[in-house]
Coordinates of C-alpha atoms in Angstrom, one line a residue:
X631 CA 0.3 0.1 -0.2
X632 CA 2.9 2.5 0.8
X633 CA 4.6 1.5 -2.3
X634 CA 1.3 2.4 -4.3
X635 CA 0.9 5.4 -2.6
X636 CA 4.9 6.5 -3.3
X637 CA 3.8 6.0 -7.1
X638 CA 0.7 8.2 -7.0
X639 CA 2.8 11.0 -5.5
X640 CA 5.4 10.9 -8.0
X641 CA 2.8 10.8 -10.8
X642 CA 0.7 13.5 -9.7
X643 CA 3.7 15.5 -9.1
X644 CA 5.3 14.8 -12.4
X645 CA 2.1 15.9 -14.0
X646 CA 1.4 19.2 -11.7
X647 CA 5.5 19.9 -12.5
X648 CA 4.5 20.0 -16.1
X649 CA 1.5 21.6 -16.1
X650 CA 3.4 24.5 -14.7
X651 CA 6.4 24.7 -16.7
X652 CA 4.4 24.7 -20.1
X653 CA 3.4 27.9 -20.0
X654 CA 4.8 29.0 -23.1
X655 CA 4.5 26.9 -26.4
X656 CA 7.3 28.8 -28.3
X657 CA 10.7 27.0 -29.1
X658 CA 13.4 29.0 -28.5
X659 CA 16.1 28.7 -31.3
X660 CA 19.9 29.2 -30.2
X661 CA 21.6 31.4 -32.3
X662 CA 25.5 31.6 -31.7
X663 CA 27.4 34.7 -31.2
X664 CA 29.0 34.9 -34.2
X665 CA 26.4 35.0 -36.4
X666 CA 26.8 37.5 -38.7
X667 CA 23.8 36.9 -40.7
X668 CA 22.3 40.0 -39.9
X669 CA 25.2 42.6 -41.1
X670 CA 25.6 43.6 -44.4
X671 CA 29.2 44.1 -45.4
X672 CA 28.4 47.0 -48.1
X673 CA 26.4 49.1 -45.4
X674 CA 27.3 48.7 -41.9
X675 CA 24.7 50.6 -39.5
X676 CA 26.3 51.3 -35.8
X677 CA 22.6 51.0 -33.9
X678 CA 21.5 47.9 -35.9
X679 CA 24.5 46.3 -34.8
X680 CA 24.1 47.3 -31.1
X681 CA 20.5 46.3 -31.2
X682 CA 21.2 42.9 -32.3
X683 CA 24.1 42.1 -30.1
X684 CA 21.4 43.2 -27.3
X685 CA 19.0 40.8 -28.9
X686 CA 22.2 38.4 -28.5
X687 CA 22.8 39.1 -25.2
X688 CA 18.8 38.6 -24.0
X689 CA 18.4 35.0 -25.7
X690 CA 21.4 33.8 -23.9
X691 CA 19.8 35.2 -20.6
X692 CA 17.0 33.6 -21.2
X693 CA 18.2 29.7 -22.4
X694 CA 20.7 29.9 -18.9
X695 CA 17.1 31.1 -17.0
X696 CA 15.6 28.2 -18.6
X697 CA 18.4 25.4 -17.9
X698 CA 18.8 26.5 -14.6
X699 CA 14.8 26.0 -14.0
X700 CA 14.9 22.8 -16.1
X701 CA 18.2 21.1 -14.1
X702 CA 18.6 22.7 -10.6
X703 CA 14.7 22.8 -9.6
X704 CA 13.3 19.5 -9.3
X705 CA 9.5 18.1 -9.5
X706 CA 9.9 16.9 -5.5
X707 CA 10.8 20.9 -4.6
X708 CA 7.5 22.1 -5.2
X709 CA 5.3 22.5 -2.3
X710 CA 1.7 20.9 -2.2
X711 CA -1.3 22.4 -1.3
X712 CA -3.4 21.3 1.4
X713 CA -6.5 20.2 -0.4
X714 CA -4.3 18.3 -3.0
X715 CA -2.5 16.7 -0.4
X716 CA -5.9 15.2 1.5
X717 CA -7.2 14.6 -2.5
X718 CA -4.0 12.7 -3.2
X719 CA -4.4 10.9 0.3
X720 CA -8.0 9.9 -0.3
X721 CA -7.6 8.4 -3.7
X722 CA -4.6 6.3 -2.9
X723 CA -6.5 4.6 0.1
X724 CA -9.6 4.4 -2.4
X725 CA -12.1 6.1 -0.3
X726 CA -13.9 7.8 -3.0
X727 CA -17.1 8.6 -1.3
X728 CA -15.2 10.2 1.4
X729 CA -13.0 12.3 -1.1
X730 CA -16.5 13.6 -2.5
X731 CA -17.8 14.3 0.9
X732 CA -14.3 16.1 1.7
X733 CA -14.4 18.5 -1.9
X734 CA -17.8 19.4 -1.2
X735 CA -17.9 20.4 2.5
X736 CA -13.9 22.2 1.5
X737 CA -15.7 24.1 -1.8
X738 CA -18.2 25.5 0.1
X739 CA -16.3 26.4 3.2
X740 CA -14.2 28.4 0.3
X741 CA -17.0 29.9 -1.0
X742 CA -18.4 31.2 2.2
X743 CA -15.2 32.6 3.2
X744 CA -14.9 30.6 6.6
X745 CA -11.4 29.6 5.5
X746 CA -8.6 31.7 5.9
X747 CA -5.2 31.9 4.1
X748 CA -3.6 30.2 7.2
X749 CA -5.7 26.9 6.9
X750 CA -5.3 26.7 2.9
X751 CA -1.6 27.3 2.9
X752 CA 0.9 24.9 1.4
X753 CA 1.6 21.2 2.8
X754 CA 4.8 21.4 5.0
X755 CA 7.9 20.0 3.2
X756 CA 8.5 17.4 5.9
X757 CA 5.5 15.7 4.8
X758 CA 6.2 15.4 1.0
X759 CA 9.8 14.4 2.1
X760 CA 8.7 11.5 4.3
X761 CA 6.2 10.2 1.8
X762 CA 9.3 10.1 -0.6
X763 CA 11.7 8.5 1.8
X764 CA 9.1 6.0 2.6
X765 CA 8.6 5.4 -1.5
X766 CA 12.1 4.6 -1.8
X767 CA 12.3 2.7 1.4
X768 CA 9.9 0.3 -0.6
X769 CA 11.8 0.3 -3.4
X770 CA 15.0 -0.5 -1.8
X771 CA 12.7 -3.0 -0.2
X772 CA 11.9 -4.6 -3.6
X773 CA 15.4 -4.4 -5.2
X774 CA 16.4 -6.3 -1.9
X775 CA 14.3 -9.0 -2.1
X776 CA 15.0 -9.1 -6.1
X777 CA 18.5 -9.2 -5.1
X778 CA 18.2 -12.0 -2.7
X779 CA 16.2 -13.9 -5.3
X780 CA 19.2 -13.5 -7.8
X781 CA 21.5 -14.7 -4.9
X782 CA 19.8 -17.6 -4.2
X783 CA 19.6 -18.7 -7.8
X784 CA 23.3 -18.2 -8.4
X785 CA 24.1 -20.2 -5.2
X786 CA 21.8 -23.1 -6.5
X787 CA 23.6 -23.0 -9.9
X788 CA 27.1 -22.8 -8.4
X789 CA 26.1 -25.9 -6.5
X790 CA 24.9 -28.0 -9.5
X791 CA 28.0 -26.6 -11.3
X792 CA 30.1 -28.2 -8.5
X793 CA 28.4 -31.5 -8.6
X794 CA 28.8 -31.7 -12.3
X795 CA 32.5 -31.0 -12.0
X796 CA 32.9 -33.4 -9.1
X797 CA 31.1 -36.2 -11.3
X798 CA 33.4 -34.9 -14.4
X799 CA 36.5 -35.7 -12.4
X800 CA 35.5 -39.2 -11.3
X801 CA 34.1 -39.9 -15.1
X802 CA 37.8 -38.7 -15.8
X803 CA 39.5 -40.5 -13.0
X804 CA 37.6 -43.9 -14.5
X805 CA 38.4 -43.4 -18.0
X806 CA 41.9 -42.9 -17.3
X807 CA 42.3 -46.0 -15.2
X808 CA 40.8 -47.9 -18.3
X809 CA 43.2 -46.1 -20.5
X810 CA 45.8 -47.3 -18.4
X811 CA 44.5 -50.9 -18.2
X812 CA 44.4 -50.8 -22.2
X813 CA 47.6 -50.0 -22.3
X814 CA 48.7 -52.6 -20.3
X815 CA 46.7 -55.1 -22.5
X816 CA 48.1 -53.7 -25.9
X817 CA 51.7 -54.1 -24.1
X818 CA 50.8 -57.7 -23.3
X819 CA 49.1 -58.6 -26.6
X820 CA 51.9 -57.1 -28.5
X821 CA 54.8 -59.2 -26.5
X822 CA 52.2 -62.4 -27.0
X823 CA 52.2 -61.4 -31.2
X824 CA 56.2 -61.2 -31.0
X825 CA 56.5 -64.4 -29.5
X826 CA 54.5 -65.8 -32.7
X827 CA 56.0 -63.6 -35.3
X828 CA 59.0 -66.1 -36.0
X829 CA 56.4 -68.7 -36.5
X830 CA 54.1 -66.7 -38.6
X831 CA 57.3 -66.2 -40.9
X832 CA 58.4 -69.3 -41.1
X833 CA 54.8 -70.6 -41.7
X834 CA 54.4 -67.9 -44.4
X835 CA 57.9 -68.6 -46.5
X836 CA 57.0 -72.5 -46.4
X837 CA 53.2 -71.2 -47.7
X838 CA 55.0 -69.1 -50.7
X839 CA 57.6 -72.1 -51.4
X840 CA 54.8 -74.4 -51.7
X841 CA 52.9 -72.3 -53.8
X842 CA 55.7 -72.0 -56.1
X843 CA 56.2 -75.4 -56.1
X844 CA 52.4 -75.9 -56.9
X845 CA 52.9 -73.3 -59.6
X846 CA 55.7 -74.9 -61.4
X847 CA 54.2 -78.4 -61.1
X848 CA 51.1 -77.5 -62.7
X849 CA 53.2 -75.9 -65.3
X850 CA 54.9 -78.8 -65.9
X851 CA 52.1 -80.9 -66.0
X852 CA 49.8 -79.1 -68.0
X853 CA 53.1 -79.1 -70.6
X854 CA 53.2 -82.8 -70.5
X855 CA 49.5 -83.6 -71.1
X856 CA 49.7 -80.9 -74.2
X857 CA 52.5 -82.5 -75.4
X858 CA 51.1 -86.0 -74.8
X859 CA 47.7 -85.1 -76.5
X860 CA 49.7 -83.5 -79.4
X861 CA 51.4 -86.9 -79.9
X862 CA 48.5 -88.7 -79.5
X863 CA 47.1 -87.5 -82.7
X864 CA 50.1 -87.4 -84.7
X865 CA 49.9 -91.4 -83.8
X866 CA 46.2 -91.3 -84.9
X867 CA 47.3 -89.4 -88.1
X868 CA 50.0 -92.1 -89.1
X869 CA 47.2 -94.7 -88.7
X870 CA 46.6 -96.4 -92.0
X871 CA 43.0 -95.6 -93.3
X872 CA 42.6 -92.8 -91.7
X873 CA 41.9 -89.2 -92.7
X874 CA 44.9 -86.8 -92.2
X875 CA 44.2 -84.2 -89.5
X876 CA 46.7 -81.6 -88.1
X877 CA 47.0 -81.4 -84.2
X878 CA 45.3 -78.6 -82.9
X879 CA 48.3 -76.1 -82.3
X880 CA 48.5 -72.6 -82.3
X881 CA 49.0 -70.8 -85.6
X882 CA 52.5 -69.9 -86.2
X883 CA 54.4 -72.5 -84.4
X884 CA 54.8 -75.9 -85.5
X885 CA 54.9 -78.7 -83.3
X886 CA 57.4 -82.0 -83.4
X887 CA 57.7 -84.7 -80.8
X888 CA 58.6 -88.6 -80.7
X889 CA 56.3 -91.5 -81.6
X890 CA 55.1 -93.4 -78.5
X891 CA 52.7 -96.2 -78.0
X892 CA 49.5 -95.9 -77.2
X893 CA 48.5 -97.0 -73.6
X894 CA 45.7 -96.6 -70.8
X895 CA 46.9 -93.4 -69.8
X896 CA 47.5 -91.6 -73.4
X897 CA 43.8 -93.1 -74.3
X898 CA 42.5 -91.2 -70.8
X899 CA 44.3 -88.1 -71.8
X900 CA 43.0 -88.6 -75.3
X901 CA 39.5 -88.9 -74.3
X902 CA 39.7 -85.8 -71.9
X903 CA 41.4 -83.6 -75.2
X904 CA 38.6 -84.6 -77.1
X905 CA 36.4 -83.4 -74.0
X906 CA 37.8 -80.0 -74.0
X907 CA 38.5 -79.0 -77.5
X908 CA 36.5 -79.5 -80.5
X909 CA 37.4 -81.8 -83.2
X910 CA 40.2 -81.0 -85.6
X911 CA 37.7 -81.0 -88.3
X912 CA 35.7 -78.4 -87.1
X913 CA 38.8 -76.0 -87.5
X914 CA 39.6 -73.8 -90.4
X915 CA 42.9 -73.1 -92.1
X916 CA 41.9 -69.5 -92.7
X917 CA 42.8 -67.4 -89.7
X918 CA 40.3 -64.5 -90.8
X919 CA 37.4 -66.9 -90.7
X920 CA 38.6 -68.8 -87.4
X921 CA 38.7 -65.1 -86.0
X922 CA 35.0 -64.4 -87.3
X923 CA 34.0 -67.3 -85.4
X924 CA 36.0 -66.4 -82.3
X925 CA 34.1 -63.0 -82.3
X926 CA 30.5 -64.6 -82.3
X927 CA 31.0 -67.0 -79.4
X928 CA 30.1 -66.0 -76.1
X929 CA 32.2 -65.6 -72.8
X930 CA 35.1 -68.2 -72.4
X931 CA 37.0 -69.7 -69.6
X932 CA 40.7 -69.2 -69.7
X933 CA 41.8 -72.5 -70.9
X934 CA 44.1 -74.9 -68.9
X935 CA 47.4 -75.0 -70.6
X936 CA 47.6 -78.4 -72.7
X937 CA 48.9 -76.4 -75.5
X938 CA 52.5 -78.3 -76.4
X939 CA 55.3 -75.7 -76.4
X940 CA 57.4 -75.7 -79.6
X941 CA 60.4 -74.1 -78.0
X942 CA 60.5 -76.7 -74.9
X943 CA 61.8 -79.2 -77.4
X944 CA 65.5 -80.2 -76.7
X945 CA 66.5 -80.0 -80.2
X946 CA 66.0 -76.2 -80.4
X947 CA 68.8 -76.2 -78.0
X948 CA 71.3 -79.2 -78.9
X949 CA 73.3 -77.1 -81.6
X950 CA 74.8 -73.9 -79.7
X951 CA 74.6 -71.0 -82.8
X952 CA 77.0 -69.0 -83.7
X953 CA 76.5 -65.2 -82.5
X954 CA 78.5 -62.1 -83.1
X955 CA 78.1 -58.8 -82.7
X956 CA 74.8 -56.9 -84.6
X957 CA 75.6 -54.6 -87.0
X958 CA 73.7 -51.6 -88.2
X959 CA 72.0 -52.6 -91.4
X960 CA 69.3 -49.3 -91.6
X961 CA 67.6 -46.6 -90.7
X962 CA 63.8 -45.9 -91.2
X963 CA 62.1 -42.9 -91.1
X964 CA 58.7 -44.3 -89.5
X965 CA 56.8 -41.4 -87.6
X966 CA 57.1 -37.6 -87.2
X967 CA 57.3 -38.2 -83.3
X968 CA 59.0 -40.8 -80.9
X969 CA 58.7 -44.4 -81.7
X970 CA 56.7 -45.9 -78.2
X971 CA 56.5 -49.4 -79.3
X972 CA 56.7 -52.0 -82.0
X973 CA 55.4 -55.3 -82.4
X974 CA 56.7 -57.9 -84.7
X975 CA 54.3 -60.2 -86.8
X976 CA 54.3 -64.2 -85.7
X977 CA 54.2 -65.2 -89.4
X978 CA 55.4 -62.3 -92.0
X979 CA 58.3 -60.5 -92.1
X980 CA 56.1 -57.5 -90.8
X981 CA 56.5 -54.9 -88.0
X982 CA 53.9 -52.7 -86.4
X983 CA 55.1 -49.3 -84.5
X984 CA 53.2 -47.1 -82.3
X985 CA 54.1 -43.5 -81.9
X986 CA 53.4 -40.3 -80.0
X987 CA 51.7 -38.9 -82.8
X988 CA 48.4 -41.4 -82.0
X989 CA 49.1 -43.4 -85.0
X990 CA 50.2 -47.1 -85.9
X991 CA 51.7 -48.1 -88.9
X992 CA 52.4 -51.5 -90.4
X993 CA 55.7 -51.8 -92.4
X994 CA 56.9 -54.5 -94.7
X995 CA 60.6 -55.9 -93.6
X996 CA 63.2 -55.1 -94.4
X997 CA 62.4 -52.7 -97.1
X998 CA 60.2 -50.4 -94.8
X999 CA 57.0 -50.6 -97.3
X1000 CA 54.0 -48.9 -95.5
X1001 CA 51.2 -51.2 -95.5
X1002 CA 48.3 -49.8 -93.4
X1003 CA 48.0 -46.9 -90.8
X1004 CA 45.8 -47.3 -87.6
X1005 CA 44.0 -43.6 -86.5
X1006 CA 41.9 -44.0 -83.4
X1007 CA 43.7 -43.2 -80.3
X1008 CA 43.4 -39.5 -79.0
X1009 CA 47.1 -39.7 -76.8
X1010 CA 50.2 -41.4 -77.5
X1011 CA 50.5 -45.0 -77.9
X1012 CA 52.1 -47.0 -75.1
X1013 CA 51.8 -50.7 -76.3
X1014 CA 50.7 -53.0 -79.3
X1015 CA 50.5 -56.9 -79.7
X1016 CA 49.6 -59.1 -82.6
X1017 CA 46.8 -61.5 -82.2
X1018 CA 48.8 -65.1 -82.5
X1019 CA 47.1 -65.7 -86.0
X1020 CA 48.4 -62.4 -87.0
X1021 CA 44.9 -61.0 -88.1
X1022 CA 44.8 -58.6 -85.2
X1023 CA 46.4 -55.8 -83.7
X1024 CA 45.7 -55.0 -80.0
X1025 CA 47.1 -51.4 -78.7
X1026 CA 47.2 -49.3 -75.4
X1027 CA 47.5 -45.9 -75.2
X1028 CA 47.4 -42.6 -73.1
X1029 CA 44.0 -42.1 -73.3
X1030 CA 43.2 -44.8 -70.9
X1031 CA 41.8 -47.1 -73.6
X1032 CA 42.6 -50.5 -74.9
X1033 CA 41.5 -51.1 -78.5
X1034 CA 41.0 -53.8 -81.2
X1035 CA 42.0 -53.8 -85.0
X1036 CA 40.9 -56.1 -87.3
X1037 CA 42.9 -56.1 -90.4
X1038 CA 40.4 -57.6 -92.6
X1039 CA 38.2 -54.5 -91.8
X1040 CA 41.2 -52.1 -91.5
X1041 CA 39.3 -50.5 -88.7
X1042 CA 39.0 -50.6 -84.7
X1043 CA 36.3 -53.0 -83.7
X1044 CA 36.7 -53.0 -79.8
X1045 CA 37.2 -50.4 -77.3
X1046 CA 37.8 -51.4 -74.0
X1047 CA 37.4 -48.6 -71.4
X1048 CA 37.6 -49.6 -67.8
X1049 CA 41.0 -47.9 -66.9
X1050 CA 41.0 -44.5 -65.2
X1051 CA 44.7 -43.5 -66.2
X1052 CA 46.8 -44.0 -69.3
X1053 CA 47.6 -47.6 -69.9
X1054 CA 51.2 -48.7 -70.5
X1055 CA 51.1 -52.0 -72.1
X1056 CA 49.1 -55.0 -73.6
X1057 CA 49.4 -58.7 -74.4
X1058 CA 47.5 -61.4 -76.0
X1059 CA 47.4 -64.5 -74.2
X1060 CA 48.4 -67.6 -76.8
X1061 CA 44.7 -69.2 -77.2
X1062 CA 43.7 -65.6 -78.8
X1063 CA 40.4 -64.8 -76.5
X1064 CA 42.0 -63.1 -73.6
X1065 CA 44.0 -60.0 -73.6
X1066 CA 46.0 -58.4 -70.8
X1067 CA 46.5 -54.7 -69.9
X1068 CA 48.8 -52.7 -67.5
X1069 CA 47.6 -48.8 -66.3
X1070 CA 49.3 -46.2 -64.4
X1071 CA 46.1 -46.8 -61.9
X1072 CA 48.1 -49.5 -60.1
X1073 CA 45.9 -52.3 -61.7
X1074 CA 46.0 -54.7 -64.6
X1075 CA 43.3 -56.1 -66.1
X1076 CA 42.1 -59.8 -67.9
X1077 CA 40.0 -58.7 -70.9
X1078 CA 37.4 -61.4 -72.2
X1079 CA 37.4 -60.5 -76.1
X1080 CA 34.4 -62.5 -77.0
X1081 CA 31.9 -60.8 -74.1
X1082 CA 34.2 -57.6 -74.7
X1083 CA 34.3 -57.6 -70.8
X1084 CA 36.5 -57.5 -68.1
X1085 CA 36.9 -60.9 -66.5
X1086 CA 39.6 -60.0 -63.9
X1087 CA 41.3 -56.5 -62.5
X1088 CA 44.6 -57.9 -60.5
X1089 CA 45.4 -55.5 -57.6
X1090 CA 48.3 -55.7 -55.7
X1091 CA 50.9 -53.3 -56.8
X1092 CA 51.3 -49.8 -55.1
X1093 CA 52.3 -48.0 -57.8
X1094 CA 52.2 -47.8 -61.6
X1095 CA 51.9 -51.0 -63.5
X1096 CA 54.4 -50.4 -66.6
X1097 CA 54.2 -53.8 -68.4
X1098 CA 52.2 -57.0 -68.4
X1099 CA 53.0 -60.1 -70.4
X1100 CA 51.4 -63.9 -70.9
X1101 CA 53.9 -66.2 -70.5
X1102 CA 53.8 -68.4 -73.6
X1103 CA 51.7 -71.2 -73.5
X1104 CA 50.5 -70.5 -70.1
X1105 CA 48.0 -68.5 -67.9
X1106 CA 50.9 -67.1 -65.8
X1107 CA 50.6 -63.7 -66.1
X1108 CA 53.9 -61.0 -65.4
X1109 CA 54.1 -57.7 -64.1
X1110 CA 56.3 -54.8 -63.5
X1111 CA 55.7 -52.0 -61.5
X1112 CA 57.0 -48.9 -60.4
X1113 CA 57.0 -50.2 -56.6
X1114 CA 60.5 -51.9 -57.8
X1115 CA 58.8 -55.1 -57.6
X1116 CA 57.6 -58.0 -60.2
X1117 CA 54.8 -60.1 -59.9
X1118 CA 53.4 -63.6 -60.8
X1119 CA 49.4 -63.6 -61.3
X1120 CA 47.2 -66.5 -62.4
X1121 CA 45.1 -65.6 -65.0
X1122 CA 42.5 -68.3 -64.3
X1123 CA 41.7 -66.6 -60.6
X1124 CA 43.4 -63.3 -61.3
X1125 CA 45.2 -64.0 -58.0
X1126 CA 49.0 -62.9 -57.2
X1127 CA 51.3 -66.0 -57.3
X1128 CA 54.4 -64.6 -56.5
X1129 CA 56.6 -61.1 -56.0
X1130 CA 60.4 -61.1 -57.0
X1131 CA 62.0 -58.4 -54.8
X1132 CA 65.5 -57.0 -56.0
X1133 CA 65.5 -53.6 -57.8
X1134 CA 66.3 -50.6 -56.2
X1135 CA 63.8 -48.1 -58.7
X1136 CA 61.2 -48.1 -60.6
X1137 CA 60.7 -51.2 -63.1
X1138 CA 59.9 -50.0 -66.6
X1139 CA 59.6 -53.8 -68.3
X1140 CA 59.9 -57.3 -67.4
X1141 CA 59.6 -60.5 -70.0
X1142 CA 59.6 -64.2 -70.2
X1143 CA 62.2 -66.0 -72.5
X1144 CA 60.5 -68.8 -75.0
X1145 CA 61.2 -71.5 -72.8
X1146 CA 59.2 -70.2 -69.7
X1147 CA 62.3 -71.0 -67.0
X1148 CA 64.1 -66.8 -67.0
X1149 CA 62.9 -63.7 -66.8
X1150 CA 64.3 -60.4 -67.7
X1151 CA 63.8 -57.2 -65.8
X1152 CA 64.8 -53.7 -66.2
X1153 CA 64.5 -50.4 -64.0
X1154 CA 64.5 -46.6 -64.4
X1155 CA 68.6 -46.6 -63.3
X1156 CA 69.6 -49.0 -66.0
X1157 CA 69.9 -52.2 -64.0
X1158 CA 69.1 -55.4 -66.0
X1159 CA 68.5 -58.4 -63.9
X1160 CA 67.7 -62.1 -64.9
X1161 CA 65.8 -64.1 -62.7
X1162 CA 65.4 -67.8 -62.8
X1163 CA 61.9 -68.5 -61.8
X1164 CA 62.1 -71.9 -60.4
X1165 CA 64.2 -70.6 -57.7
X1166 CA 62.8 -67.1 -57.2
X1167 CA 66.3 -65.4 -57.5
X1168 CA 68.5 -63.3 -59.5
X1169 CA 71.0 -65.1 -61.6
X1170 CA 72.9 -62.1 -63.2
X1171 CA 72.6 -58.6 -62.6
X1172 CA 73.9 -56.1 -65.5
X1173 CA 74.6 -52.5 -64.8
X1174 CA 73.8 -50.3 -67.8
X1175 CA 73.3 -47.4 -66.5
X1176 CA 73.1 -44.3 -65.2
X1177 CA 70.7 -43.9 -68.0
X1178 CA 67.5 -46.0 -67.4
X1179 CA 66.8 -49.0 -69.2
X1180 CA 63.4 -48.7 -71.0
X1181 CA 62.8 -52.5 -72.7
X1182 CA 64.6 -55.7 -72.3
X1183 CA 63.3 -58.5 -74.9
X1184 CA 65.1 -62.6 -75.2
X1185 CA 65.8 -63.8 -78.9
X1186 CA 63.6 -66.8 -79.8
X1187 CA 66.9 -69.1 -78.3
X1188 CA 67.1 -67.2 -74.9
X1189 CA 70.6 -66.7 -75.3
X1190 CA 70.7 -63.4 -76.2
X1191 CA 68.7 -60.2 -74.4
X1192 CA 68.6 -56.8 -76.2
X1193 CA 67.9 -53.4 -74.0
X1194 CA 66.6 -50.3 -74.8
X1195 CA 68.2 -47.6 -73.3
X1196 CA 68.1 -44.3 -72.3
X1197 CA 71.3 -43.2 -73.7
X1198 CA 70.5 -44.0 -77.8
X1199 CA 71.8 -47.2 -78.0
X1200 CA 70.6 -50.9 -78.0
X1201 CA 72.7 -52.9 -75.3
X1202 CA 73.0 -56.5 -76.8
X1203 CA 74.2 -59.2 -74.0
X1204 CA 75.3 -62.7 -74.6
X1205 CA 74.0 -64.6 -71.5
X1206 CA 76.4 -67.8 -71.5
X1207 CA 79.6 -65.5 -72.1
X1208 CA 78.1 -62.2 -70.2
X1209 CA 79.5 -60.6 -73.0
X1210 CA 77.8 -57.0 -73.6
X1211 CA 78.0 -54.6 -77.0
X1212 CA 76.2 -51.9 -77.9
X1213 CA 74.5 -50.6 -81.3
X1214 CA 74.2 -47.0 -82.0
X1215 CA 72.3 -44.9 -84.5
X1216 CA 69.5 -43.2 -82.7
X1217 CA 69.4 -39.7 -82.3
X1218 CA 67.6 -39.9 -78.8
X1219 CA 66.4 -42.3 -76.4
X1220 CA 65.6 -46.2 -77.5
X1221 CA 62.0 -46.9 -76.1
X1222 CA 61.8 -50.1 -77.6
X1223 CA 63.2 -53.0 -79.1
X1224 CA 62.7 -56.2 -80.8
X1225 CA 64.0 -59.4 -82.4
X1226 CA 62.8 -60.8 -85.5
X1227 CA 63.8 -64.6 -85.9
X1228 CA 62.6 -65.6 -89.4
X1229 CA 64.1 -62.0 -90.9
X1230 CA 66.7 -62.5 -88.1
X1231 CA 67.0 -58.9 -87.7
X1232 CA 67.1 -56.7 -84.1
X1233 CA 65.0 -53.6 -84.7
X1234 CA 64.6 -50.6 -82.2
X1235 CA 62.0 -47.8 -82.0
X1236 CA 63.5 -44.3 -80.5
X1237 CA 62.7 -40.8 -79.7
X1238 CA 64.1 -39.4 -82.9
X1239 CA 60.8 -41.2 -84.6
X1240 CA 63.2 -43.7 -86.4
X1241 CA 63.1 -47.5 -86.3
X1242 CA 66.9 -49.1 -86.7
X1243 CA 67.5 -52.5 -88.1
X1244 CA 70.4 -54.6 -87.3
X1245 CA 71.4 -57.9 -88.3
X1246 CA 73.6 -60.6 -87.2
X1247 CA 76.3 -61.8 -90.0
X1248 CA 76.3 -64.9 -88.6
X1249 CA 73.1 -65.7 -88.5
X1250 CA 72.7 -64.8 -92.0
X1251 CA 75.1 -66.8 -93.9
X1252 CA 73.8 -69.6 -91.7
X1253 CA 70.2 -68.7 -92.9
X1254 CA 72.1 -68.3 -96.9

């Protein structure tokens, strides 16, 4: 109630003060003392100037008096009349009827003159001050209650935060204890694992050894089956009264063997052979028709190694050939840009070269007459390989594609596009139904030409796969990579069989000899290594550096290795005597090299766009 009274007094005083002070509605405008707008420079009057100064002085006094009234005199200093005091008091108490009676009697007495000036004087200041102090006291009490309430809330929040802090401390201690216990467990497990690590290492070595032996045994078994099957076919052809039939062998290779007597084992092999391969009557002697039939067939499985390898026969190595140093025969300008790859026809004296000008060209040997040009790739060519029948060509390119070209149609008939980066190399399987490709995307792929799809993606290298090659008449795939390793893969499963370690730099190329027992590899430092597949160790290391070695290739006997070097020369190594010679003729790096055993030539392609032909005079004399 007292607070309500105080607030009502303040409201009435404020209203009263505004009413008394608002006597004049005129808004005074302050004029600065340096205002010279009333004076004219042309006609200056002294009296006019004095009058202007006086007006300015009066205005300044009025403004000063107004500021004193508004700042120094507060509303509370004006005393309140006696009747107003009682009226305000009754209003605060809500005594409206008493207020009406009081006002009636008061004004009647005033009209009759019964009240003197002393009776209607102003209320003493002390009463007004007491009311103000009471109102201030009530306001302070309210503020005190609000502050107490806020303090209680702050105390509750503080206690809550203390409890949360204690809870988090306990949780942190528990986490630290768990962490220490886990650290102890990890140390104990590491010690336990370290005790088993030697055993695991031994088991891994045994597994690799057994796997390698299994691979070699399977390879020998398949080759033996192929030899026996072909010999059985020859024996059947030699029987009187039988039609002459050619044994099923790969085009471009001749098969010879001994005449064995037919026993139970041979009969079983012959029966299995008949189940796996169509009769010889169904085969056409025309390779073009065979290729057309092959393109119409559906997806196939990678065949087992049942074909006989002609280069495995002892007759190939019974007589040691005479080898001298190769001599430069001729140089052909085949491309405007660098020659990046070359491939030799399996039956004819023809070579295909691929270049950085996005083209491949077919040339006749040894004259160098242009036969055909292939255009379709949108980037540099990196690899090329003939179909075993010689009727088709596969090429790889920096445009991430592998393309199949048909010579009879003189056009690209298939484009394989699943690689995500440049394709470095490609290779045909001996059956002619599968193609392998190696890419910069760290993978290599096996493609089924009949279904036009990727059969397997071989992942395992940690860097770019730079070369890929099928082991002749086998399902083993060899890859070399920029991760300094060589790998053997099973084309029937797409799994890695073995990995060769030994190079200290990026491996640029790796290849088999025709016998299939040696691998030649070269790296970017010029180091060339020969690996024994059976022992899985390098048997020979030759440093031809410091320039990189780009490609290595065996001749058909496996006794000579040619190396394309970055110093512009072709290195020729005699494996038996380890003698090394160099052929020079290119104006830049040598990118590719190959032996043509029919023409007795050594070919190379270089960065100068030229192809160099070299011949061995001893072989030429023997051929003559």
